[in-house]
Amino acid sequence: MTGGGGSRRSILGLGGGCSRALARRAAGGGPHQVIHGRGAAAVKKVRLKWVRSRGLDHIIDRDTDVKAACLLKDAIRRSHTGCLPSRSLSALQKPLGLTVPVLRFLRRYPTLFRESPHPRYPSLPTFSLADAAHLLHRRELDAHLARAPDDAARLARLLMMSNSRSLPLRALLPLRWDLGLPDDFLTSLVPTFPDHFRVERRKQDGVPCLALAAWKDDLAVSELQRINERAIAEPSYRDFKRASAMPISSPSSFLAFPMSFPRGYGSQNKVKAWMEEFHKLPYISPYEDVSGLDPESDLMEKHVVGVLHELLSLTIHKKTKRNYLRTLRDELNLPHRFTRVFTRYPGIFYLSLKCRTTTVMLREGYRRGKLVEPHPLALVRDKFYHVMRTGILYRDKGLEEAKLAAGGNPLGVDGEEGDGLDEEMEADDGDEEEEEEEEFVFLDLDDVYEHADIPANTPYVLSGLNTLNPVLIIGDNLKLIGEYEETIGTCFVFSEDESETVLVHQETGPSEANLFKDKCIVDPNQVPFRQVKPVASLDKILKFRLAANDEIQMATTRHDTTS
């Protein structure tokens, strides 16, 4: 294997995939219907290479730890004893998105989690919440209570963008953190606003859904339209420069998306020409009915950009995971490969592969590493990060937590972080080594085997594993290009133990619990078999397809740029 770099490995194998038809928005009731064919002039698209942003990646890395700490805090609070043994929390590593074991993560932040021995089993670590965690939890509740009407409005706008004006609860629940909703929003927020929501079961399959009670015209205004209205009412120099780039005769429907290209893109004439043509296309609100639009038209692509822009604008951190968007794809009329929209418009979106998942961000939401318009709940979560970093700083200096909480204000939660603490933590950021485990990638060649015969033991060269589209060359002529997909659950890589031969019968089926107990899952009718043990977990599937020569050339150029 060549190229790729880092600690990411690959395993050749087979996988499965499925394709779903593109759903169209049903006409009637509420939104205005847009009907348009192929009449608009085609916009010449420019292929842009993906460029990593270390600043935005750092934000994702930081927020992943904050989210994990908050979810662990909630899990401990739900316990009737107010504490949980580490054994009960260890299985949460993958759901929390952590790259380190949960026990190590909890011990890293003594200012949030207090460790003590189990009353019956002294060797078993048990964790409860420190005073700062209790105080921050109260701040969270206050923020939820104060912004309940705003939370209801943002949730209603998400439902208004969907085809059926409803979304399955299984698609909404993973978005609670990103939307800033309380964990119990179905029992606290939804009943408080009966004119906005109702819980019902979908007629065709009985799936529980959250439905829109009534269409709200005052909410059917996108964030881009609000930005434009503010720019007209209170113009700034930045807004003047953006408006001067548009023709004077442009109608008001030609709204331009705020752009923030990576360094080097903005000065390219072809990019400027492409974006000018793109912005000249009419802007179609994500709350309008687009069932009459040609799915392959440029207008539809701009509408998809608008839908994704609006959805990310509804989140309090202006970002979410790509997997969460996949569950909304049919309801929001997103194309099957909507990830390409993020890479095609790097001035609007940023696609990150940080923390073993794919995260999409809205570039305009951040400036110099901070949210432009922070939500009150986001400010509370910033306090969480401050307390977590304080724990690392003082843990390394050997100070006790009791000394930190002196003065009745644990770790400065109630006030501003002063006394030079932020500068000291910032200086120590570079001293802390990033702890990452080795990541394994499964190469899915299922689509390729339908068109090509690949003999066993054929040599191959794999390059660009740390890019969005790795290249796989098998033999002399077979050239493939890949795209990452998240796994559902966990796959495992096995190695044979040559030292002994044992016979283990299948008792409870092939489960993760059996695998971790070093049991071998075999057919009881088989002869004795070598014992196999899991040596790594697979966090991504890399799906390959046949590629044209120009795609290989462009991908190779991107690999050279990012390496």
XYZ file of C-alpha atoms in Angstrom:
563
model
C 0.000 0.000 0.000
C 1.378 3.394 -0.907
C 0.209 6.962 -0.247
C -2.476 7.520 2.370
C -0.170 8.308 5.262
C -1.166 8.456 8.923
C -2.228 5.375 10.866
C -5.116 4.344 8.632
C -4.984 0.796 7.235
C -7.025 -1.031 4.634
C -8.527 -4.487 4.319
C -9.815 -5.837 1.015
C -13.239 -7.426 1.208
C -16.827 -7.474 0.061
C -19.664 -5.245 1.173
C -23.224 -4.440 0.326
C -25.017 -1.303 -0.672
C -28.461 -0.094 -1.597
C -29.881 2.808 -3.551
C -33.080 4.657 -2.784
C -35.276 6.591 -5.155
C -35.323 10.374 -4.931
C -38.490 11.493 -3.169
C -40.367 14.505 -4.393
C -42.182 17.046 -2.285
C -45.952 16.570 -2.345
C -47.869 19.530 -3.679
C -50.514 21.381 -1.742
C -50.929 23.019 1.638
C -48.521 25.680 2.770
C -45.507 26.344 0.566
C -45.513 27.930 -2.836
C -44.903 25.489 -5.695
C -41.996 26.124 -8.051
C -42.272 24.697 -11.575
C -39.247 24.908 -13.812
C -37.698 22.717 -16.476
C -34.313 22.809 -18.187
C -34.849 26.299 -19.544
C -32.154 27.944 -17.429
C -28.713 28.176 -18.967
C -26.351 25.504 -17.704
C -23.741 26.633 -15.200
C -20.267 25.405 -16.032
C -19.067 23.627 -12.896
C -15.472 23.897 -11.700
C -13.924 20.953 -9.868
C -12.155 22.090 -6.711
C -9.811 19.995 -4.616
C -10.635 19.334 -0.978
C -8.401 21.287 1.405
C -8.114 20.482 5.080
C -8.736 23.265 7.589
C -6.807 22.693 10.800
C -8.776 25.407 12.592
C -12.182 23.889 11.808
C -10.871 20.379 12.516
C -9.762 21.585 15.951
C -13.287 22.899 16.623
C -14.753 19.495 15.724
C -12.200 17.721 17.922
C -12.946 20.028 20.844
C -16.741 19.837 20.490
C -16.617 16.025 20.270
C -14.997 15.897 23.711
C -17.479 18.425 25.110
C -20.431 16.431 23.761
C -19.027 13.203 25.218
C -18.518 14.865 28.608
C -22.064 16.252 28.632
C -23.621 12.914 27.656
C -21.592 11.095 30.312
C -22.695 13.725 32.817
C -26.343 13.065 31.902
C -25.858 9.290 32.166
C -24.410 9.628 35.674
C -27.193 12.015 36.736
C -29.867 9.552 35.606
C -28.466 6.923 37.954
C -30.527 6.620 41.164
C -27.300 6.452 43.193
C -25.675 9.438 41.494
C -22.688 7.374 40.408
C -21.861 4.696 37.859
C -19.091 2.082 37.691
C -16.659 2.339 34.802
C -17.816 -1.067 33.600
C -21.270 0.383 32.838
C -19.789 3.245 30.810
C -17.110 1.422 28.821
C -19.552 0.349 26.083
C -20.291 4.002 25.247
C -16.956 4.716 23.542
C -18.190 4.338 19.956
C -21.618 6.013 20.455
C -19.825 8.970 22.053
C -17.381 9.229 19.147
C -14.339 8.905 21.409
C -10.956 7.759 20.132
C -9.825 6.745 23.637
C -11.407 4.361 26.188
C -14.145 5.899 28.332
C -12.229 5.198 31.559
C -9.217 7.162 30.318
C -11.521 9.969 29.160
C -13.215 10.238 32.577
C -9.885 10.325 34.409
C -8.644 13.041 32.086
C -11.207 15.533 33.489
C -11.232 15.357 37.316
C -12.929 18.756 37.494
C -16.105 17.181 36.047
C -15.953 13.560 37.184
C -14.979 12.422 40.677
C -13.491 8.918 40.917
C -13.958 6.663 43.939
C -13.755 2.901 44.631
C -16.915 0.817 44.413
C -18.389 0.177 47.908
C -18.514 -3.600 47.350
C -15.676 -4.076 44.847
C -12.799 -1.734 45.769
C -10.867 -2.513 42.587
C -13.762 -1.287 40.405
C -13.602 2.496 39.697
C -16.855 4.405 40.190
C -17.562 7.925 38.941
C -19.828 10.661 40.252
C -20.203 14.317 39.303
C -18.011 17.060 40.724
C -19.472 20.360 41.959
C -18.615 22.132 38.714
C -20.584 19.540 36.706
C -23.697 20.074 38.858
C -23.404 23.833 38.458
C -22.976 23.609 34.694
C -25.984 21.293 34.479
C -28.116 23.970 36.146
C -26.800 26.495 33.623
C -27.892 24.127 30.837
C -31.410 23.869 32.242
C -31.638 27.658 32.540
C -30.551 28.085 28.903
C -33.138 25.548 27.696
C -35.886 27.243 29.689
C -34.996 30.752 28.517
C -34.794 29.803 24.832
C -37.739 27.386 24.649
C -39.690 29.522 22.103
C -36.599 29.763 19.893
C -36.027 25.996 20.153
C -39.640 25.364 19.139
C -39.339 27.724 16.166
C -36.171 26.051 14.868
C -37.679 22.590 15.259
C -40.831 23.731 13.433
C -38.743 25.133 10.570
C -37.014 21.768 10.193
C -40.412 20.048 9.924
C -41.585 22.667 7.416
C -38.710 21.762 5.079
C -39.755 18.097 4.919
C -42.040 16.615 2.282
C -44.686 15.302 4.669
C -44.306 18.091 7.284
C -43.219 15.388 9.711
C -40.044 13.483 10.589
C -39.551 10.094 12.264
C -38.455 10.302 15.878
C -35.544 7.968 15.099
C -34.205 10.653 12.718
C -34.798 13.538 15.139
C -33.353 12.027 18.312
C -29.715 11.952 17.068
C -30.058 15.659 16.176
C -31.005 16.775 19.700
C -27.487 17.887 20.592
C -26.914 19.759 17.328
C -30.321 21.481 17.437
C -29.828 22.447 21.084
C -32.936 20.571 22.246
C -33.288 19.156 25.770
C -33.002 15.385 26.099
C -36.649 15.167 27.110
C -37.934 17.565 24.428
C -40.757 15.145 23.539
C -42.190 15.468 27.050
C -41.090 19.015 27.906
C -40.898 21.146 24.751
C -43.468 19.500 22.452
C -46.449 19.577 24.888
C -45.671 23.225 25.703
C -46.282 24.229 22.064
C -49.387 22.299 20.899
C -49.931 24.849 18.129
C -46.557 23.824 16.657
C -46.278 20.046 17.072
C -48.108 16.792 17.491
C -46.785 13.251 17.899
C -48.391 10.692 15.591
C -47.723 7.423 13.807
C -47.043 7.320 10.082
C -49.947 5.740 8.210
C -47.948 3.518 5.878
C -45.738 1.794 8.461
C -46.772 2.985 11.918
C -43.421 4.649 12.644
C -43.756 7.299 15.405
C -43.200 10.796 14.014
C -43.183 14.393 15.118
C -45.556 16.305 12.835
C -46.183 19.991 12.222
C -49.518 21.049 13.710
C -49.977 24.052 11.416
C -47.989 25.896 8.763
C -46.360 29.102 10.028
C -45.814 31.715 7.317
C -43.705 33.862 9.639
C -41.271 30.965 10.104
C -41.006 30.132 6.382
C -38.126 32.577 5.901
C -34.694 31.078 5.358
C -31.558 32.222 7.153
C -30.119 33.488 3.858
C -33.197 35.676 3.365
C -32.860 36.978 6.915
C -29.198 37.814 6.277
C -30.209 39.692 3.124
C -32.911 41.634 5.000
C -30.443 42.630 7.717
C -27.896 43.687 5.095
C -30.486 45.958 3.451
C -31.607 47.453 6.772
C -28.107 47.879 8.254
C -25.530 47.554 5.478
C -21.888 46.961 6.382
C -18.758 47.217 4.251
C -18.691 43.430 3.899
C -22.291 43.492 2.608
C -21.416 46.341 0.222
C -18.555 44.315 -1.289
C -20.795 41.267 -1.669
C -23.555 43.307 -3.338
C -21.117 45.031 -5.694
C -20.162 41.660 -7.135
C -23.730 41.152 -8.383
C -25.142 42.908 -11.474
C -27.129 46.051 -10.758
C -30.111 44.698 -12.632
C -30.260 41.533 -10.535
C -33.720 40.888 -9.118
C -34.127 40.444 -5.397
C -34.587 36.679 -5.847
C -30.890 36.361 -6.799
C -29.469 35.960 -3.311
C -25.753 35.249 -2.927
C -24.498 32.755 -0.368
C -21.771 34.097 1.937
C -18.458 32.689 0.722
C -15.254 31.975 2.613
C -12.907 30.044 0.345
C -9.734 28.327 1.526
C -6.572 30.290 0.844
C -5.796 30.487 -2.870
C -9.291 29.796 -4.187
C -10.733 33.301 -4.147
C -8.157 34.723 -6.566
C -8.809 32.124 -9.279
C -10.684 33.668 -12.196
C -12.468 30.422 -13.082
C -13.814 30.156 -9.536
C -14.993 33.773 -9.599
C -16.758 33.267 -12.927
C -18.375 30.044 -11.743
C -19.639 31.573 -8.486
C -20.982 34.620 -10.317
C -23.001 32.371 -12.642
C -24.163 30.281 -9.692
C -25.345 33.334 -7.754
C -27.233 34.641 -10.791
C -29.527 31.624 -10.630
C -32.815 32.373 -8.833
C -32.799 31.481 -5.158
C -35.558 29.028 -4.235
C -36.393 28.956 -0.546
C -36.047 25.567 1.180
C -39.636 26.042 2.377
C -41.065 26.093 -1.158
C -42.475 23.136 -3.070
C -39.976 22.070 -5.766
C -41.799 19.014 -7.101
C -41.940 20.706 -10.516
C -38.167 21.176 -10.758
C -35.995 18.949 -12.915
C -33.826 16.952 -10.449
C -30.830 17.281 -12.807
C -31.109 21.035 -13.345
C -28.790 23.712 -11.976
C -31.770 25.290 -10.227
C -32.345 22.076 -8.301
C -28.686 21.961 -7.304
C -28.873 25.506 -5.987
C -32.033 24.562 -4.101
C -30.183 21.599 -2.531
C -27.377 23.968 -1.506
C -30.034 26.198 0.052
C -31.635 23.302 1.942
C -28.290 22.165 3.380
C -27.376 25.765 4.206
C -30.674 26.239 6.042
C -30.425 22.945 7.915
C -26.915 23.725 9.176
C -28.079 27.236 10.095
C -30.712 25.700 12.387
C -28.020 23.928 14.435
C -26.501 25.919 17.275
C -22.912 24.980 16.338
C -23.532 25.307 12.553
C -22.454 21.720 11.968
C -23.680 18.141 12.169
C -22.687 14.624 11.130
C -23.249 13.456 7.579
C -24.924 10.276 8.867
C -27.616 12.352 10.561
C -28.384 14.038 7.236
C -28.693 10.675 5.507
C -31.711 9.820 7.635
C -33.384 13.004 6.321
C -32.388 12.568 2.676
C -35.731 11.412 1.289
C -37.789 13.903 3.281
C -35.601 16.855 2.237
C -35.319 15.866 -1.459
C -31.551 15.504 -1.237
C -29.782 13.634 -4.067
C -28.419 10.159 -3.436
C -24.813 11.405 -3.329
C -25.468 14.702 -1.584
C -21.971 14.663 -0.027
C -20.634 15.906 -3.360
C -22.458 19.196 -2.775
C -20.239 19.891 0.237
C -17.034 19.279 -1.724
C -18.283 21.158 -4.800
C -18.947 24.335 -2.809
C -16.006 24.623 -0.375
C -16.656 28.345 0.028
C -19.987 27.580 1.745
C -19.370 24.232 3.463
C -16.489 22.375 5.039
C -16.341 18.575 5.114
C -14.170 17.073 7.851
C -12.979 13.508 8.459
C -11.936 14.269 12.037
C -12.806 11.980 14.977
C -13.494 8.911 12.825
C -16.649 10.346 11.311
C -17.682 12.767 8.588
C -18.825 16.172 9.832
C -20.226 18.991 7.697
C -19.870 22.628 8.761
C -21.123 25.996 7.608
C -18.048 28.165 7.065
C -19.862 31.460 7.613
C -20.826 30.348 11.130
C -17.238 30.710 12.382
C -14.729 33.512 12.387
C -11.269 33.146 13.917
C -12.217 29.866 15.558
C -15.357 31.155 17.294
C -19.067 31.192 16.501
C -20.148 34.460 14.918
C -23.527 34.399 16.708
C -23.185 32.029 19.682
C -26.367 30.527 21.093
C -26.712 30.808 24.915
C -26.457 27.026 25.157
C -23.261 27.132 23.083
C -21.827 29.573 25.639
C -22.630 27.107 28.428
C -20.862 24.383 26.472
C -17.874 26.696 26.130
C -17.852 26.805 29.940
C -17.743 23.005 29.895
C -14.651 23.156 27.708
C -13.048 25.709 30.019
C -13.618 23.449 33.042
C -12.323 20.405 31.154
C -9.141 22.192 30.076
C -8.678 23.501 33.608
C -8.823 19.923 34.867
C -6.054 18.862 32.490
C -3.920 21.856 33.419
C -4.163 21.447 37.180
C -4.063 17.652 37.059
C -0.664 17.894 35.397
C 0.459 20.340 38.102
C -0.622 17.964 40.871
C -3.148 20.282 42.589
C -6.208 18.948 44.371
C -9.746 19.678 43.204
C -10.670 21.068 46.618
C -8.099 23.797 46.109
C -9.526 24.591 42.684
C -13.052 25.104 44.018
C -11.995 27.473 46.794
C -13.999 30.677 47.091
C -17.437 29.242 46.234
C -16.973 29.641 42.490
C -15.792 26.278 41.124
C -13.282 26.911 38.362
C -14.728 30.296 37.448
C -18.012 28.867 36.126
C -20.066 31.826 37.332
C -17.772 34.533 36.001
C -15.225 35.321 33.359
C -12.175 33.126 33.052
C -9.504 35.472 34.317
C -6.156 35.522 36.060
C -4.357 34.512 32.891
C -5.797 30.998 33.043
C -6.850 30.956 29.391
C -3.404 32.028 28.247
C -1.789 29.337 30.403
C -4.119 26.647 29.040
C -3.547 27.856 25.494
C 0.204 27.554 25.984
C -0.227 24.015 27.318
C -2.349 22.930 24.348
C 0.735 22.146 22.339
C 2.210 20.015 25.141
C -0.680 17.563 25.266
C -0.213 14.719 22.844
C -3.189 13.675 20.791
C -4.162 10.122 21.673
C -5.513 8.284 18.663
C -5.987 4.611 18.053
C -5.169 2.874 14.830
C -8.048 3.062 12.363
C -8.909 0.262 9.944
C -10.812 0.746 6.697
C -12.843 -1.894 4.842
C -12.478 -1.758 1.044
C -15.816 -2.537 -0.615
C -15.374 -3.834 -4.200
C -18.908 -5.184 -4.599
C -19.789 -2.869 -7.508
C -16.465 -3.547 -9.230
C -16.815 -7.343 -9.311
C -19.929 -6.943 -11.470
C -17.830 -5.434 -14.283
C -14.359 -6.909 -13.828
C -12.756 -10.227 -12.918
C -10.018 -9.784 -10.312
C -7.752 -12.846 -9.886
C -6.615 -13.800 -6.409
C -3.340 -12.330 -5.094
C -3.331 -9.574 -7.725
C -0.945 -6.778 -6.622
C -2.578 -3.427 -5.907
C -1.560 0.121 -5.008
C -3.789 2.198 -2.710
C -3.134 5.919 -2.327
C -4.805 8.898 -0.690
C -6.457 7.200 2.311
C -6.554 10.544 4.142
C -8.384 12.258 1.274
C -12.064 12.202 0.350
C -11.544 10.051 -2.776
C -8.733 7.471 -2.443
C -7.483 5.726 -5.592
C -7.010 1.954 -5.917
C -5.062 0.538 -8.881
C -5.275 -3.264 -9.224
C -2.809 -4.920 -11.557
C -1.797 -2.835 -14.568
C -5.064 -1.472 -15.949
C -7.906 -1.597 -13.390
C -8.306 1.878 -11.865
C -10.867 2.525 -9.128
C -11.924 5.571 -7.143
C -13.480 5.363 -3.673
C -15.832 7.228 -1.368
C -16.122 6.768 2.401
C -19.265 5.420 4.031
C -19.872 5.068 7.770
C -20.367 1.580 9.184
C -23.495 0.653 11.098
C -22.337 -0.820 14.389
C -18.836 -2.247 14.404
C -17.100 -4.634 12.014
C -14.094 -6.654 13.148
C -10.801 -7.808 11.661
C -9.624 -11.242 12.787
C -6.232 -12.918 12.997
C -5.527 -16.622 13.484
C -3.771 -17.783 16.638
C -1.290 -20.420 15.477
C -0.349 -21.545 18.988
C -3.376 -23.680 19.768
C -6.409 -25.342 18.221
C -9.667 -25.249 20.151
C -13.278 -26.125 19.459
C -15.850 -23.574 20.569
C -19.546 -24.074 19.918
C -21.916 -21.264 19.005
C -24.186 -20.511 21.969
C -25.508 -16.988 21.770
C -24.858 -16.091 18.149
C -22.276 -13.789 16.565
C -22.369 -10.765 18.840
C -19.852 -8.173 19.944
C -19.999 -9.561 23.494
C -18.827 -12.977 22.315
C -16.071 -11.476 20.232
C -14.690 -9.490 23.136
C -14.707 -12.585 25.350
C -12.186 -14.155 22.951
C -14.709 -16.782 21.867
C -14.620 -18.143 18.365
C -17.948 -18.176 16.549
C -18.026 -21.304 14.373
C -20.593 -23.732 13.058
C -20.961 -26.540 15.646
C -21.145 -29.037 12.782
C -17.652 -28.127 11.601
C -14.432 -29.891 12.543
C -12.139 -28.300 15.159
C -10.995 -24.890 13.951
C -8.211 -22.465 14.821
C -9.143 -19.865 17.389
C -9.537 -16.359 15.974
C -9.377 -13.134 17.945
C -10.509 -9.605 17.060
C -7.479 -7.382 16.564
C -9.123 -4.140 15.469
C -12.459 -2.497 14.791
C -13.468 -1.092 11.416
C -14.914 2.402 11.604
C -15.312 3.169 7.895
C -16.196 1.443 4.648
C -14.432 2.660 1.514
C -16.708 1.901 -1.449
C -14.967 1.737 -4.848
C -16.227 2.086 -8.406
C -14.637 2.094 -11.856
C -13.086 5.464 -12.618
C -12.297 7.419 -15.765
C -8.734 8.553 -16.475
C -9.512 12.222 -15.787
C -10.933 11.319 -12.354
C -7.768 9.405 -11.480
C -5.607 12.313 -12.637
C -7.594 14.841 -10.587
C -7.616 12.609 -7.496
C -3.861 12.072 -7.773
C -3.378 15.843 -7.952
C -5.435 16.251 -4.767
C -3.375 13.576 -3.025
C -0.145 15.357 -3.926
C -1.559 18.639 -2.607
C -2.767 17.269 0.737
C 0.224 15.019 1.429
